[in-house]
Amino acid sequence: MITLTSAQLDGWIAMLIFPLARILALIASAPITSSAQFPVRAKIGLAVMLTVLLAPLLPATEIISGSATSMLLLVREVLIGIAMGMAMRVVFAAVSMAGDVIGLQMGLGFAQFYDPQSSAHVPVTGQFLGLVATLIFLSLNGHLLLLSTLVESFQRAPALAGAVPATNWLSLAQWGGMIMRAALLLSLPVIAVLLITNITLAVLSKAATQLNIFAIGFPITLGVGFIAMLITLPTMSPALTKLFSDALQVMLQVATIP
């Protein structure tokens, strides 16, 4: 006859619940899987599958389920998962902001579509660059690197490791400040070309007053903007690769407990 003790049940529950909380929080906040178009059942099923696969590889835990300590540690696991997902979303937020700035300079600020990544209406250029960033992320096996970082986070921050240091949250906040800088670096070539185009149109309007600058300015700016984006797209791949690598490092910093 098979008998189970309460200690064994508590150990099994802790072995599954704590990893599941972190994994589910990461899936709910990470790019692609956090989209509203990603079914909720698929999110839960993916989290459960990853938990079952990773549970035998994780350190053993001895926590009494239902205690105050276990509840606090469960909240900590959720916060770590959300922070790791937000660290990667910073890159996609920067790309979307770069597209917004480019679209505004091109005169496409009024052309907006629904972006499933941010669950908001964004200019068409922002959605286009967001799709490009998603394709680059998947082509670099970013989803596999994300899972590898998740597995390593359980080694750096086990369930019984204690509270997350304040320096970890500080590093996440500082990484969030990279949104403006990365967006400017990604959009700067196109903005420079459009600035030169606008200056040229301003000179033409002064040199030929009979020229209807409003009639020809928009199509010229639009065409030059699309050509500049086409030329600069190959250069975005190395920049995004560097941003993805930095985001993975920040994810590990957030999930590191000394």
PDB file of C-alpha atoms in Angstrom:
ATOM      1  CA  MET A   1       0.000   0.000   0.000  1.00  0.00           C
ATOM      2  CA  ILE A   2       1.311   3.412  -0.975  1.00  0.00           C
ATOM      3  CA  THR A   3       1.291   5.998   1.795  1.00  0.00           C
ATOM      4  CA  LEU A   4       2.001   9.698   1.480  1.00  0.00           C
ATOM      5  CA  THR A   5       2.977  12.004   4.295  1.00  0.00           C
ATOM      6  CA  SER A   6       2.114  15.687   4.554  1.00  0.00           C
ATOM      7  CA  ALA A   7       5.793  16.546   4.223  1.00  0.00           C
ATOM      8  CA  GLN A   8       5.983  14.723   0.905  1.00  0.00           C
ATOM      9  CA  LEU A   9       2.884  16.472  -0.373  1.00  0.00           C
ATOM     10  CA  ASP A  10       4.255  19.841   0.704  1.00  0.00           C
ATOM     11  CA  GLY A  11       7.513  19.103  -1.084  1.00  0.00           C
ATOM     12  CA  TRP A  12       5.766  18.122  -4.292  1.00  0.00           C
ATOM     13  CA  ILE A  13       3.520  21.186  -4.185  1.00  0.00           C
ATOM     14  CA  ALA A  14       6.479  23.484  -3.571  1.00  0.00           C
ATOM     15  CA  MET A  15       8.442  21.786  -6.339  1.00  0.00           C
ATOM     16  CA  LEU A  16       5.707  22.684  -8.859  1.00  0.00           C
ATOM     17  CA  ILE A  17       3.972  25.805  -7.560  1.00  0.00           C
ATOM     18  CA  PHE A  18       7.000  28.083  -7.164  1.00  0.00           C
ATOM     19  CA  PRO A  19       8.513  27.402 -10.617  1.00  0.00           C
ATOM     20  CA  LEU A  20       5.042  27.641 -12.153  1.00  0.00           C
ATOM     21  CA  ALA A  21       4.509  31.095 -10.634  1.00  0.00           C
ATOM     22  CA  ARG A  22       7.750  32.450 -12.113  1.00  0.00           C
ATOM     23  CA  ILE A  23       7.271  30.800 -15.501  1.00  0.00           C
ATOM     24  CA  LEU A  24       3.655  31.902 -15.817  1.00  0.00           C
ATOM     25  CA  ALA A  25       4.562  35.476 -14.856  1.00  0.00           C
ATOM     26  CA  LEU A  26       7.343  35.487 -17.452  1.00  0.00           C
ATOM     27  CA  ILE A  27       5.029  34.183 -20.181  1.00  0.00           C
ATOM     28  CA  ALA A  28       2.399  36.771 -19.264  1.00  0.00           C
ATOM     29  CA  SER A  29       4.878  39.669 -19.520  1.00  0.00           C
ATOM     30  CA  ALA A  30       7.390  38.558 -22.164  1.00  0.00           C
ATOM     31  CA  PRO A  31       7.123  39.677 -25.799  1.00  0.00           C
ATOM     32  CA  ILE A  32       5.037  37.610 -28.234  1.00  0.00           C
ATOM     33  CA  THR A  33       3.459  35.434 -25.516  1.00  0.00           C
ATOM     34  CA  SER A  34       2.058  38.476 -23.689  1.00  0.00           C
ATOM     35  CA  SER A  35       0.034  39.450 -26.757  1.00  0.00           C
ATOM     36  CA  ALA A  36      -3.733  39.443 -26.372  1.00  0.00           C
ATOM     37  CA  GLN A  37      -3.886  37.305 -29.515  1.00  0.00           C
ATOM     38  CA  PHE A  38      -1.956  34.551 -27.719  1.00  0.00           C
ATOM     39  CA  PRO A  39      -4.683  32.348 -26.156  1.00  0.00           C
ATOM     40  CA  VAL A  40      -4.833  32.199 -22.371  1.00  0.00           C
ATOM     41  CA  ARG A  41      -5.135  28.421 -22.451  1.00  0.00           C
ATOM     42  CA  ALA A  42      -1.959  28.240 -24.528  1.00  0.00           C
ATOM     43  CA  LYS A  43      -0.144  30.421 -21.987  1.00  0.00           C
ATOM     44  CA  ILE A  44      -1.220  28.230 -19.078  1.00  0.00           C
ATOM     45  CA  GLY A  45      -0.504  25.019 -20.977  1.00  0.00           C
ATOM     46  CA  LEU A  46       2.957  26.233 -21.989  1.00  0.00           C
ATOM     47  CA  ALA A  47       3.736  27.264 -18.410  1.00  0.00           C
ATOM     48  CA  VAL A  48       2.596  23.906 -17.019  1.00  0.00           C
ATOM     49  CA  MET A  49       4.595  21.992 -19.630  1.00  0.00           C
ATOM     50  CA  LEU A  50       7.766  23.962 -18.885  1.00  0.00           C
ATOM     51  CA  THR A  51       7.243  23.515 -15.149  1.00  0.00           C
ATOM     52  CA  VAL A  52       6.914  19.745 -15.475  1.00  0.00           C
ATOM     53  CA  LEU A  53      10.041  19.612 -17.622  1.00  0.00           C
ATOM     54  CA  LEU A  54      12.116  21.863 -15.356  1.00  0.00           C
ATOM     55  CA  ALA A  55      10.937  20.671 -11.934  1.00  0.00           C
ATOM     56  CA  PRO A  56      13.265  17.608 -11.764  1.00  0.00           C
ATOM     57  CA  LEU A  57      16.260  19.849 -12.585  1.00  0.00           C
ATOM     58  CA  LEU A  58      15.585  22.401  -9.853  1.00  0.00           C
ATOM     59  CA  PRO A  59      16.928  22.344  -6.291  1.00  0.00           C
ATOM     60  CA  ALA A  60      14.719  20.630  -3.716  1.00  0.00           C
ATOM     61  CA  THR A  61      12.552  22.896  -1.559  1.00  0.00           C
ATOM     62  CA  GLU A  62      11.262  22.354   1.971  1.00  0.00           C
ATOM     63  CA  ILE A  63       8.469  24.862   2.410  1.00  0.00           C
ATOM     64  CA  ILE A  64       5.241  24.280   4.257  1.00  0.00           C
ATOM     65  CA  SER A  65       2.428  25.103   1.867  1.00  0.00           C
ATOM     66  CA  GLY A  66      -0.035  27.678   3.168  1.00  0.00           C
ATOM     67  CA  SER A  67       2.426  29.341   5.558  1.00  0.00           C
ATOM     68  CA  ALA A  68       3.149  33.079   5.509  1.00  0.00           C
ATOM     69  CA  THR A  69       6.687  32.434   4.311  1.00  0.00           C
ATOM     70  CA  SER A  70       5.502  30.422   1.360  1.00  0.00           C
ATOM     71  CA  MET A  71       3.045  33.169   0.373  1.00  0.00           C
ATOM     72  CA  LEU A  72       5.793  35.802   0.440  1.00  0.00           C
ATOM     73  CA  LEU A  73       8.106  33.602  -1.589  1.00  0.00           C
ATOM     74  CA  LEU A  74       5.316  32.970  -4.081  1.00  0.00           C
ATOM     75  CA  VAL A  75       4.877  36.727  -4.525  1.00  0.00           C
ATOM     76  CA  ARG A  76       8.623  37.033  -4.988  1.00  0.00           C
ATOM     77  CA  GLU A  77       8.550  34.416  -7.751  1.00  0.00           C
ATOM     78  CA  VAL A  78       5.793  36.307  -9.559  1.00  0.00           C
ATOM     79  CA  LEU A  79       7.712  39.584  -9.293  1.00  0.00           C
ATOM     80  CA  ILE A  80      10.885  37.980 -10.634  1.00  0.00           C
ATOM     81  CA  GLY A  81       9.012  36.525 -13.601  1.00  0.00           C
ATOM     82  CA  ILE A  82       7.339  39.836 -14.421  1.00  0.00           C
ATOM     83  CA  ALA A  83      10.637  41.711 -14.110  1.00  0.00           C
ATOM     84  CA  MET A  84      12.382  39.277 -16.458  1.00  0.00           C
ATOM     85  CA  GLY A  85       9.634  39.628 -19.028  1.00  0.00           C
ATOM     86  CA  MET A  86       9.628  43.414 -18.792  1.00  0.00           C
ATOM     87  CA  ALA A  87      13.393  43.501 -19.324  1.00  0.00           C
ATOM     88  CA  MET A  88      12.913  41.935 -22.757  1.00  0.00           C
ATOM     89  CA  ARG A  89       9.886  44.072 -23.576  1.00  0.00           C
ATOM     90  CA  VAL A  90      12.024  47.184 -23.198  1.00  0.00           C
ATOM     91  CA  VAL A  91      13.673  46.360 -26.534  1.00  0.00           C
ATOM     92  CA  PHE A  92      10.336  46.049 -28.324  1.00  0.00           C
ATOM     93  CA  ALA A  93       9.122  49.259 -26.696  1.00  0.00           C
ATOM     94  CA  ALA A  94      12.198  51.055 -28.011  1.00  0.00           C
ATOM     95  CA  VAL A  95      11.586  49.707 -31.523  1.00  0.00           C
ATOM     96  CA  SER A  96       7.949  50.783 -31.388  1.00  0.00           C
ATOM     97  CA  MET A  97       8.942  54.251 -30.218  1.00  0.00           C
ATOM     98  CA  ALA A  98      11.486  54.523 -33.037  1.00  0.00           C
ATOM     99  CA  GLY A  99       8.757  53.661 -35.520  1.00  0.00           C
ATOM    100  CA  ASP A 100       6.442  56.256 -33.969  1.00  0.00           C
ATOM    101  CA  VAL A 101       9.061  58.977 -34.343  1.00  0.00           C
ATOM    102  CA  ILE A 102       9.826  57.981 -37.931  1.00  0.00           C
ATOM    103  CA  GLY A 103       6.131  57.893 -38.816  1.00  0.00           C
ATOM    104  CA  LEU A 104       5.602  61.319 -37.278  1.00  0.00           C
ATOM    105  CA  GLN A 105       8.466  62.801 -39.308  1.00  0.00           C
ATOM    106  CA  MET A 106       7.210  61.142 -42.498  1.00  0.00           C
ATOM    107  CA  GLY A 107       3.691  62.448 -41.996  1.00  0.00           C
ATOM    108  CA  LEU A 108       2.184  59.049 -41.223  1.00  0.00           C
ATOM    109  CA  GLY A 109       1.235  59.857 -37.666  1.00  0.00           C
ATOM    110  CA  PHE A 110      -2.440  59.672 -38.618  1.00  0.00           C
ATOM    111  CA  ALA A 111      -2.111  56.159 -40.110  1.00  0.00           C
ATOM    112  CA  GLN A 112      -2.565  53.948 -37.060  1.00  0.00           C
ATOM    113  CA  PHE A 113      -3.228  50.247 -36.624  1.00  0.00           C
ATOM    114  CA  TYR A 114      -3.764  47.988 -33.634  1.00  0.00           C
ATOM    115  CA  ASP A 115      -0.527  46.571 -32.288  1.00  0.00           C
ATOM    116  CA  PRO A 116      -1.017  43.252 -30.439  1.00  0.00           C
ATOM    117  CA  GLN A 117       2.342  43.617 -28.679  1.00  0.00           C
ATOM    118  CA  SER A 118       1.427  46.836 -26.868  1.00  0.00           C
ATOM    119  CA  SER A 119      -2.377  46.351 -27.048  1.00  0.00           C
ATOM    120  CA  ALA A 120      -2.739  49.885 -28.377  1.00  0.00           C
ATOM    121  CA  HIS A 121      -3.059  51.779 -31.647  1.00  0.00           C
ATOM    122  CA  VAL A 122       0.344  52.758 -33.035  1.00  0.00           C
ATOM    123  CA  PRO A 123       1.464  54.320 -36.334  1.00  0.00           C
ATOM    124  CA  VAL A 124       1.928  51.929 -39.214  1.00  0.00           C
ATOM    125  CA  THR A 125       5.707  52.453 -39.174  1.00  0.00           C
ATOM    126  CA  GLY A 126       5.868  51.462 -35.509  1.00  0.00           C
ATOM    127  CA  GLN A 127       3.924  48.287 -36.203  1.00  0.00           C
ATOM    128  CA  PHE A 128       6.131  47.511 -39.187  1.00  0.00           C
ATOM    129  CA  LEU A 129       9.341  47.887 -37.201  1.00  0.00           C
ATOM    130  CA  GLY A 130       7.789  45.870 -34.389  1.00  0.00           C
ATOM    131  CA  LEU A 131       7.139  43.003 -36.790  1.00  0.00           C
ATOM    132  CA  VAL A 132      10.714  43.290 -38.079  1.00  0.00           C
ATOM    133  CA  ALA A 133      12.031  43.133 -34.503  1.00  0.00           C
ATOM    134  CA  THR A 134       9.867  40.063 -33.822  1.00  0.00           C
ATOM    135  CA  LEU A 135      11.188  38.288 -36.916  1.00  0.00           C
ATOM    136  CA  ILE A 136      14.782  39.120 -35.972  1.00  0.00           C
ATOM    137  CA  PHE A 137      14.127  37.899 -32.416  1.00  0.00           C
ATOM    138  CA  LEU A 138      12.790  34.567 -33.674  1.00  0.00           C
ATOM    139  CA  SER A 139      15.496  34.180 -36.325  1.00  0.00           C
ATOM    140  CA  LEU A 140      18.142  34.564 -33.614  1.00  0.00           C
ATOM    141  CA  ASN A 141      16.433  31.809 -31.575  1.00  0.00           C
ATOM    142  CA  GLY A 142      15.554  34.434 -29.021  1.00  0.00           C
ATOM    143  CA  HIS A 143      12.745  32.289 -27.654  1.00  0.00           C
ATOM    144  CA  LEU A 144      15.241  29.504 -26.925  1.00  0.00           C
ATOM    145  CA  LEU A 145      17.670  31.938 -25.323  1.00  0.00           C
ATOM    146  CA  LEU A 146      14.780  33.213 -23.229  1.00  0.00           C
ATOM    147  CA  LEU A 147      14.089  29.691 -21.962  1.00  0.00           C
ATOM    148  CA  SER A 148      17.784  29.137 -21.297  1.00  0.00           C
ATOM    149  CA  THR A 149      17.894  32.344 -19.267  1.00  0.00           C
ATOM    150  CA  LEU A 150      14.813  31.194 -17.372  1.00  0.00           C
ATOM    151  CA  VAL A 151      16.470  27.902 -16.441  1.00  0.00           C
ATOM    152  CA  GLU A 152      19.615  29.698 -15.306  1.00  0.00           C
ATOM    153  CA  SER A 153      17.535  32.093 -13.210  1.00  0.00           C
ATOM    154  CA  PHE A 154      16.352  29.169 -11.072  1.00  0.00           C
ATOM    155  CA  GLN A 155      20.001  28.331 -10.358  1.00  0.00           C
ATOM    156  CA  ARG A 156      20.790  31.921  -9.410  1.00  0.00           C
ATOM    157  CA  ALA A 157      17.599  32.525  -7.420  1.00  0.00           C
ATOM    158  CA  PRO A 158      16.158  29.301  -5.956  1.00  0.00           C
ATOM    159  CA  ALA A 159      12.907  29.297  -4.013  1.00  0.00           C
ATOM    160  CA  LEU A 160      14.687  29.502  -0.646  1.00  0.00           C
ATOM    161  CA  ALA A 161      17.230  32.158  -1.637  1.00  0.00           C
ATOM    162  CA  GLY A 162      15.534  34.993   0.232  1.00  0.00           C
ATOM    163  CA  ALA A 163      14.514  38.485  -0.833  1.00  0.00           C
ATOM    164  CA  VAL A 164      15.610  40.110  -4.081  1.00  0.00           C
ATOM    165  CA  PRO A 165      18.223  42.848  -3.434  1.00  0.00           C
ATOM    166  CA  ALA A 166      17.257  46.423  -4.209  1.00  0.00           C
ATOM    167  CA  THR A 167      20.155  46.676  -6.663  1.00  0.00           C
ATOM    168  CA  ASN A 168      18.385  44.167  -8.926  1.00  0.00           C
ATOM    169  CA  TRP A 169      15.328  46.400  -9.232  1.00  0.00           C
ATOM    170  CA  LEU A 170      17.622  49.387  -9.742  1.00  0.00           C
ATOM    171  CA  SER A 171      19.280  47.666 -12.690  1.00  0.00           C
ATOM    172  CA  LEU A 172      15.842  47.003 -14.196  1.00  0.00           C
ATOM    173  CA  ALA A 173      14.868  50.659 -13.764  1.00  0.00           C
ATOM    174  CA  GLN A 174      18.103  51.805 -15.369  1.00  0.00           C
ATOM    175  CA  TRP A 175      17.534  49.397 -18.254  1.00  0.00           C
ATOM    176  CA  GLY A 176      14.069  50.894 -18.721  1.00  0.00           C
ATOM    177  CA  GLY A 177      15.753  54.254 -19.254  1.00  0.00           C
ATOM    178  CA  MET A 178      17.339  52.769 -22.380  1.00  0.00           C
ATOM    179  CA  ILE A 179      14.030  53.033 -24.246  1.00  0.00           C
ATOM    180  CA  MET A 180      14.571  56.648 -25.297  1.00  0.00           C
ATOM    181  CA  ARG A 181      18.236  56.133 -26.111  1.00  0.00           C
ATOM    182  CA  ALA A 182      17.695  52.970 -28.155  1.00  0.00           C
ATOM    183  CA  ALA A 183      14.724  54.495 -29.990  1.00  0.00           C
ATOM    184  CA  LEU A 184      16.816  57.515 -30.920  1.00  0.00           C
ATOM    185  CA  LEU A 185      19.699  55.388 -32.156  1.00  0.00           C
ATOM    186  CA  LEU A 186      17.390  53.229 -34.284  1.00  0.00           C
ATOM    187  CA  SER A 187      15.500  56.147 -35.820  1.00  0.00           C
ATOM    188  CA  LEU A 188      18.356  58.645 -36.123  1.00  0.00           C
ATOM    189  CA  PRO A 189      19.435  57.765 -39.718  1.00  0.00           C
ATOM    190  CA  VAL A 190      15.914  58.138 -41.085  1.00  0.00           C
ATOM    191  CA  ILE A 191      15.295  61.287 -39.065  1.00  0.00           C
ATOM    192  CA  ALA A 192      18.521  62.829 -40.413  1.00  0.00           C
ATOM    193  CA  VAL A 193      17.498  62.089 -44.002  1.00  0.00           C
ATOM    194  CA  LEU A 194      14.016  63.529 -43.441  1.00  0.00           C
ATOM    195  CA  LEU A 195      15.500  66.616 -41.783  1.00  0.00           C
ATOM    196  CA  ILE A 196      17.674  67.258 -44.831  1.00  0.00           C
ATOM    197  CA  THR A 197      14.621  66.732 -47.059  1.00  0.00           C
ATOM    198  CA  ASN A 198      12.564  69.231 -45.076  1.00  0.00           C
ATOM    199  CA  ILE A 199      15.370  71.793 -45.190  1.00  0.00           C
ATOM    200  CA  THR A 200      15.622  71.320 -48.949  1.00  0.00           C
ATOM    201  CA  LEU A 201      11.890  71.816 -49.349  1.00  0.00           C
ATOM    202  CA  ALA A 202      12.063  74.956 -47.223  1.00  0.00           C
ATOM    203  CA  VAL A 203      14.802  76.385 -49.452  1.00  0.00           C
ATOM    204  CA  LEU A 204      12.768  75.541 -52.563  1.00  0.00           C
ATOM    205  CA  SER A 205       9.708  77.250 -51.162  1.00  0.00           C
ATOM    206  CA  LYS A 206      11.730  80.430 -50.603  1.00  0.00           C
ATOM    207  CA  ALA A 207      13.468  80.246 -53.969  1.00  0.00           C
ATOM    208  CA  ALA A 208      10.277  79.574 -55.949  1.00  0.00           C
ATOM    209  CA  THR A 209       7.374  81.249 -54.188  1.00  0.00           C
ATOM    210  CA  GLN A 210       4.935  80.082 -56.855  1.00  0.00           C
ATOM    211  CA  LEU A 211       5.737  76.460 -55.967  1.00  0.00           C
ATOM    212  CA  ASN A 212       2.943  74.791 -53.985  1.00  0.00           C
ATOM    213  CA  ILE A 213       5.098  73.192 -51.320  1.00  0.00           C
ATOM    214  CA  PHE A 214       2.112  71.639 -49.547  1.00  0.00           C
ATOM    215  CA  ALA A 215       1.131  69.706 -52.658  1.00  0.00           C
ATOM    216  CA  ILE A 216       4.553  68.213 -53.361  1.00  0.00           C
ATOM    217  CA  GLY A 217       6.053  68.184 -49.889  1.00  0.00           C
ATOM    218  CA  PHE A 218       4.061  65.275 -48.475  1.00  0.00           C
ATOM    219  CA  PRO A 219       4.698  62.768 -51.314  1.00  0.00           C
ATOM    220  CA  ILE A 220       8.379  63.712 -51.428  1.00  0.00           C
ATOM    221  CA  THR A 221       8.788  63.312 -47.662  1.00  0.00           C
ATOM    222  CA  LEU A 222       6.859  60.056 -47.762  1.00  0.00           C
ATOM    223  CA  GLY A 223       8.917  58.597 -50.595  1.00  0.00           C
ATOM    224  CA  VAL A 224      12.244  59.680 -49.123  1.00  0.00           C
ATOM    225  CA  GLY A 225      11.217  58.223 -45.750  1.00  0.00           C
ATOM    226  CA  PHE A 226      10.381  54.831 -47.227  1.00  0.00           C
ATOM    227  CA  ILE A 227      13.639  54.765 -49.202  1.00  0.00           C
ATOM    228  CA  ALA A 228      15.626  55.702 -46.080  1.00  0.00           C
ATOM    229  CA  MET A 229      13.900  52.944 -44.078  1.00  0.00           C
ATOM    230  CA  LEU A 230      14.651  50.436 -46.836  1.00  0.00           C
ATOM    231  CA  ILE A 231      18.327  51.375 -46.803  1.00  0.00           C
ATOM    232  CA  THR A 232      18.687  51.376 -43.000  1.00  0.00           C
ATOM    233  CA  LEU A 233      16.804  48.132 -42.316  1.00  0.00           C
ATOM    234  CA  PRO A 234      19.933  45.928 -42.759  1.00  0.00           C
ATOM    235  CA  THR A 235      21.766  48.024 -40.167  1.00  0.00           C
ATOM    236  CA  MET A 236      19.025  47.479 -37.574  1.00  0.00           C
ATOM    237  CA  SER A 237      19.759  43.785 -37.244  1.00  0.00           C
ATOM    238  CA  PRO A 238      23.152  44.187 -35.476  1.00  0.00           C
ATOM    239  CA  ALA A 239      21.713  46.903 -33.238  1.00  0.00           C
ATOM    240  CA  LEU A 240      18.735  44.749 -32.248  1.00  0.00           C
ATOM    241  CA  THR A 241      20.999  41.749 -31.687  1.00  0.00           C
ATOM    242  CA  LYS A 242      23.037  43.823 -29.233  1.00  0.00           C
ATOM    243  CA  LEU A 243      19.868  45.031 -27.484  1.00  0.00           C
ATOM    244  CA  PHE A 244      18.522  41.478 -27.174  1.00  0.00           C
ATOM    245  CA  SER A 245      21.826  40.319 -25.693  1.00  0.00           C
ATOM    246  CA  ASP A 246      21.817  43.175 -23.179  1.00  0.00           C
ATOM    247  CA  ALA A 247      18.207  42.378 -22.262  1.00  0.00           C
ATOM    248  CA  LEU A 248      19.128  38.764 -21.481  1.00  0.00           C
ATOM    249  CA  GLN A 249      21.938  39.992 -19.235  1.00  0.00           C
ATOM    250  CA  VAL A 250      19.527  42.279 -17.394  1.00  0.00           C
ATOM    251  CA  MET A 251      17.132  39.350 -16.949  1.00  0.00           C
ATOM    252  CA  LEU A 252      19.900  37.407 -15.240  1.00  0.00           C
ATOM    253  CA  GLN A 253      20.837  40.382 -13.077  1.00  0.00           C
ATOM    254  CA  VAL A 254      17.252  40.733 -11.875  1.00  0.00           C
ATOM    255  CA  ALA A 255      17.068  37.009 -11.024  1.00  0.00           C
ATOM    256  CA  THR A 256      20.421  36.848  -9.208  1.00  0.00           C
ATOM    257  CA  ILE A 257      20.285  36.576  -5.419  1.00  0.00           C
ATOM    258  CA  PRO A 258      23.630  36.423  -3.562  1.00  0.00           C
TER     259      PRO A 258
END
